[in-house]
Coordinates of C-alpha atoms in Angstrom, one line a residue:
Chain A
G24 CA -33.9 -15.0 21.0
A25 CA -31.9 -13.6 23.6
V26 CA -29.0 -12.1 21.5
V27 CA -26.5 -9.9 22.7
S28 CA -23.9 -8.0 20.5
Q29 CA -20.8 -5.9 21.0
H30 CA -19.1 -3.2 18.9
P31 CA -16.4 -3.3 18.1
S32 CA -15.2 -7.2 17.8
W33 CA -11.7 -5.9 18.0
V34 CA -9.7 -2.6 18.4
I35 CA -6.3 -1.6 18.4
C36 CA -5.6 1.8 20.0
K37 CA -2.7 3.8 20.9
S38 CA -1.4 4.2 24.7
G39 CA -3.0 7.2 26.3
T40 CA -6.0 7.3 24.2
S41 CA -9.8 6.0 25.2
V42 CA -11.9 3.2 23.7
K43 CA -15.6 3.0 24.1
I44 CA -17.1 -0.7 23.5
E45 CA -20.8 -1.0 23.2
C46 CA -23.1 -3.9 24.4
R47 CA -26.5 -4.3 23.0
S48 CA -29.1 -6.6 24.1
L49 CA -31.1 -7.2 20.3
D50 CA -34.3 -8.7 21.1
F51 CA -34.9 -8.2 24.8
Q52 CA -34.5 -5.6 27.6
A53 CA -32.2 -6.1 29.8
T54 CA -32.1 -4.0 33.1
T55 CA -29.1 -5.6 34.2
M56 CA -25.7 -6.1 32.2
F57 CA -22.4 -7.2 33.2
W58 CA -18.9 -6.3 32.0
Y59 CA -16.0 -9.2 32.1
R60 CA -12.6 -9.2 31.3
Q61 CA -10.5 -12.5 30.4
F62 CA -6.9 -12.5 29.9
P63 CA -5.5 -15.5 27.9
K64 CA -6.2 -18.7 29.7
Q65 CA -7.7 -17.1 32.7
S66 CA -11.2 -17.0 33.8
L67 CA -13.7 -14.5 33.1
M68 CA -13.3 -12.1 35.9
L69 CA -16.5 -10.0 36.6
M70 CA -15.5 -6.1 36.1
A71 CA -18.7 -4.5 37.0
T72 CA -22.8 -4.7 37.2
S73 CA -24.8 -1.8 35.7
N74 CA -28.1 -1.2 36.0
E75 CA -30.0 1.0 33.7
G76 CA -30.6 4.4 35.0
S77 CA -27.9 4.3 38.0
K78 CA -24.7 3.8 38.8
A79 CA -22.6 0.9 37.9
T80 CA -21.2 -1.2 40.9
Y81 CA -17.7 -2.1 40.4
E82 CA -15.9 -5.5 41.6
Q83 CA -13.1 -4.7 44.3
G84 CA -9.9 -3.9 42.7
V85 CA -11.4 -2.5 39.3
E86 CA -10.7 1.4 39.1
K87 CA -14.2 2.8 38.3
D88 CA -12.6 6.3 36.9
K89 CA -10.6 4.3 34.4
F90 CA -13.1 1.7 33.3
L91 CA -16.5 4.0 32.7
I92 CA -19.5 2.3 32.3
N93 CA -22.8 3.7 31.3
H94 CA -26.1 1.9 31.0
A95 CA -28.3 4.7 29.6
S96 CA -31.1 2.3 28.1
L97 CA -32.4 -0.8 28.6
T98 CA -30.8 -2.2 25.4
L99 CA -27.6 -0.3 25.4
S100 CA -24.5 -0.3 28.0
T101 CA -21.2 1.1 27.0
L102 CA -17.4 0.4 28.6
T103 CA -14.9 3.0 28.2
V104 CA -11.3 2.6 28.9
T105 CA -9.9 5.9 29.6
S106 CA -6.2 6.3 29.1
A107 CA -5.6 2.9 28.2
H108 CA -2.3 1.3 28.7
P109 CA -0.4 -1.8 27.2
E110 CA -1.8 -3.9 30.6
D111 CA -5.1 -3.1 29.7
S112 CA -5.2 -5.4 26.5
S113 CA -7.4 -8.2 27.2
F114 CA -10.8 -9.4 25.9
Y115 CA -13.8 -7.6 27.3
I116 CA -17.0 -9.7 27.1
C117 CA -20.6 -7.9 28.4
S118 CA -23.5 -9.8 29.4
A119 CA -27.3 -9.0 29.8
R120 CA -29.8 -10.2 32.2
D121 CA -33.0 -11.2 30.4
H122 CA -35.5 -10.5 33.9
G123 CA -38.5 -11.1 31.3
R124 CA -37.7 -14.7 30.9
G125 CA -37.4 -15.5 34.2
R126 CA -35.8 -14.9 37.7
G127 CA -32.9 -17.8 37.3
I128 CA -29.4 -16.6 37.3
H129 CA -28.7 -18.3 33.9
E130 CA -30.8 -16.1 32.2
Q131 CA -27.8 -14.2 31.7
Y132 CA -26.8 -13.9 27.9
F133 CA -23.3 -13.0 26.6
G134 CA -21.7 -11.1 23.8
P135 CA -19.2 -12.1 21.8
G136 CA -16.5 -10.3 23.2
T137 CA -14.2 -7.3 22.4
R138 CA -10.8 -7.9 21.7
L139 CA -8.6 -4.7 22.9
T140 CA -4.7 -4.4 21.9
V141 CA -3.3 -1.2 23.4
T142 CA 0.2 -0.3 21.8
Chain B
D9 CA -7.5 -16.1 44.6
Q10 CA -9.2 -18.6 42.3
Q11 CA -12.3 -19.7 43.9
V12 CA -13.4 -21.9 41.0
K13 CA -10.6 -24.2 39.3
Q14 CA -10.6 -26.3 36.2
N15 CA -7.2 -28.3 36.2
S16 CA -7.4 -29.6 33.0
P17 CA -6.9 -26.7 29.9
S18 CA -7.7 -29.3 27.5
L19 CA -9.3 -32.5 27.1
S20 CA -9.4 -35.2 24.0
V21 CA -11.9 -37.5 23.3
Q22 CA -13.1 -39.8 20.6
E23 CA -16.5 -39.5 19.2
G24 CA -19.0 -41.6 20.8
R25 CA -17.1 -41.9 24.0
I26 CA -18.1 -40.2 27.5
S27 CA -16.3 -36.9 28.2
I28 CA -15.9 -35.7 31.8
L29 CA -14.9 -32.3 32.7
N30 CA -14.2 -31.4 36.3
C31 CA -14.2 -28.4 38.7
D32 CA -13.4 -27.7 42.2
Y33 CA -14.6 -24.6 44.1
T34 CA -13.5 -23.3 47.4
N35 CA -16.1 -21.0 48.4
S36 CA -18.5 -22.7 50.7
M37 CA -21.1 -20.1 50.1
F38 CA -21.6 -20.8 46.5
D39 CA -24.9 -22.8 46.3
Y40 CA -25.6 -22.7 42.3
F41 CA -23.4 -24.0 39.6
L42 CA -23.3 -23.5 35.9
W43 CA -21.7 -24.9 33.2
Y44 CA -21.2 -22.7 29.9
K45 CA -19.9 -23.8 26.4
K46 CA -17.9 -21.4 24.4
Y47 CA -17.1 -21.3 20.8
P48 CA -14.3 -18.9 19.3
A49 CA -15.0 -15.5 18.4
E50 CA -18.5 -16.1 20.2
G51 CA -19.4 -15.6 23.8
P52 CA -20.4 -18.4 26.2
T53 CA -23.7 -20.0 26.3
F54 CA -25.6 -21.6 28.9
L55 CA -25.5 -25.3 29.0
I56 CA -26.8 -26.6 32.4
S57 CA -26.9 -25.8 36.1
I58 CA -27.3 -27.5 39.3
S59 CA -28.6 -26.2 42.9
S60 CA -26.4 -27.6 45.9
I61 CA -29.7 -29.2 47.1
K62 CA -29.3 -31.6 44.3
D63 CA -26.6 -33.9 43.5
K64 CA -27.4 -34.6 39.8
N65 CA -29.1 -33.0 37.0
E66 CA -29.5 -34.1 33.6
D67 CA -30.4 -32.6 30.2
G68 CA -30.3 -34.9 27.0
R69 CA -26.6 -36.1 26.8
F70 CA -25.4 -33.6 29.3
T71 CA -25.4 -34.4 33.3
V72 CA -23.9 -32.3 35.7
F73 CA -23.0 -33.9 39.2
L74 CA -22.2 -32.1 42.1
N75 CA -20.3 -33.4 45.4
K76 CA -21.0 -30.8 48.2
S77 CA -18.6 -32.4 50.6
A78 CA -15.6 -32.5 48.2
K79 CA -16.6 -29.0 46.7
H80 CA -16.5 -30.6 43.0
L81 CA -18.6 -30.9 40.2
S82 CA -18.3 -32.5 36.8
L83 CA -20.1 -32.3 33.6
H84 CA -20.5 -35.5 31.8
I85 CA -21.3 -35.5 28.0
V86 CA -22.5 -38.9 26.6
P87 CA -22.1 -39.5 23.5
S88 CA -19.5 -37.0 22.9
Q89 CA -20.2 -35.6 19.2
P90 CA -17.8 -33.5 17.2
G91 CA -19.8 -30.5 17.4
D92 CA -19.2 -30.5 21.1
S93 CA -15.8 -29.4 20.8
A94 CA -15.5 -26.0 22.2
V95 CA -14.3 -24.3 25.7
Y96 CA -16.6 -25.0 28.7
F97 CA -16.3 -22.9 31.8
C98 CA -18.0 -24.0 35.1
A99 CA -19.1 -21.2 37.1
A100 CA -20.7 -20.7 40.5
S101 CA -22.8 -18.4 42.2
E102 CA -24.1 -17.4 45.7
G103 CA -27.8 -16.7 46.3
G104 CA -29.5 -19.8 44.8
I105 CA -31.3 -19.8 41.3
T106 CA -32.1 -16.2 41.4
G107 CA -28.6 -15.7 41.9
G108 CA -28.6 -13.1 44.6
G109 CA -26.3 -10.2 43.3
N110 CA -26.4 -11.9 40.0
K111 CA -22.5 -12.3 40.6
L112 CA -20.9 -15.5 38.6
T113 CA -17.5 -16.6 39.5
F114 CA -15.8 -18.4 36.6
G115 CA -13.2 -21.2 36.2
T116 CA -10.5 -20.8 33.8
G117 CA -12.2 -23.3 31.2
T118 CA -11.3 -26.5 29.7
Q119 CA -10.9 -26.9 26.0
L120 CA -12.7 -30.0 24.8
K121 CA -11.9 -32.0 21.7
V122 CA -13.8 -34.3 20.3
E123 CA -12.2 -36.4 17.4
L124 CA -13.8 -38.6 14.8

């Protein structure tokens, strides 16, 4: 149990276009989902926290108008990178908190990630 | 500002021996620490955690040690197995086991290779 999927697993887009990444909790309901970004040989950096039915909370330095997050249902959150530029090329990972299993912060399950390359 | 640091990007250990992965942190507000394991093309999976009120937590072959005064934690894997080869991330949070605002701060990871 506690499976999180992401789609697509990798995407190449042209500079100036937008790309949407989906994050789904497959076998549990996630009231809270998180979006991380990882540059090569660097740590996972939290970009934003999204709660179902409300606006996402962005970390300092993350442009909310550029990285649009929608958490429309208990099993789906989307991250849209708008007007992508080469510097947005990165590995994006989502995670989902399974509040039904327990209150521990470790009850956070990660997706496999999406590799975005902007040319 | 990297608040959680893993200074060894890679570690190579022989099968059956002990693997020791280290992690240092700078934020004294961190009170809950976690280790994650990550295989290529997969998301990190939770391995073991420790609260700041403890100095050791053990789960099978995995033991995490916490030295609060030194702001240092380590993960010991004994005995190491080839299947343990992966990237290991340490992470820290404020707000205890419930994680307050849920925010995890990750280290940069250590690539462990267990050789036959």
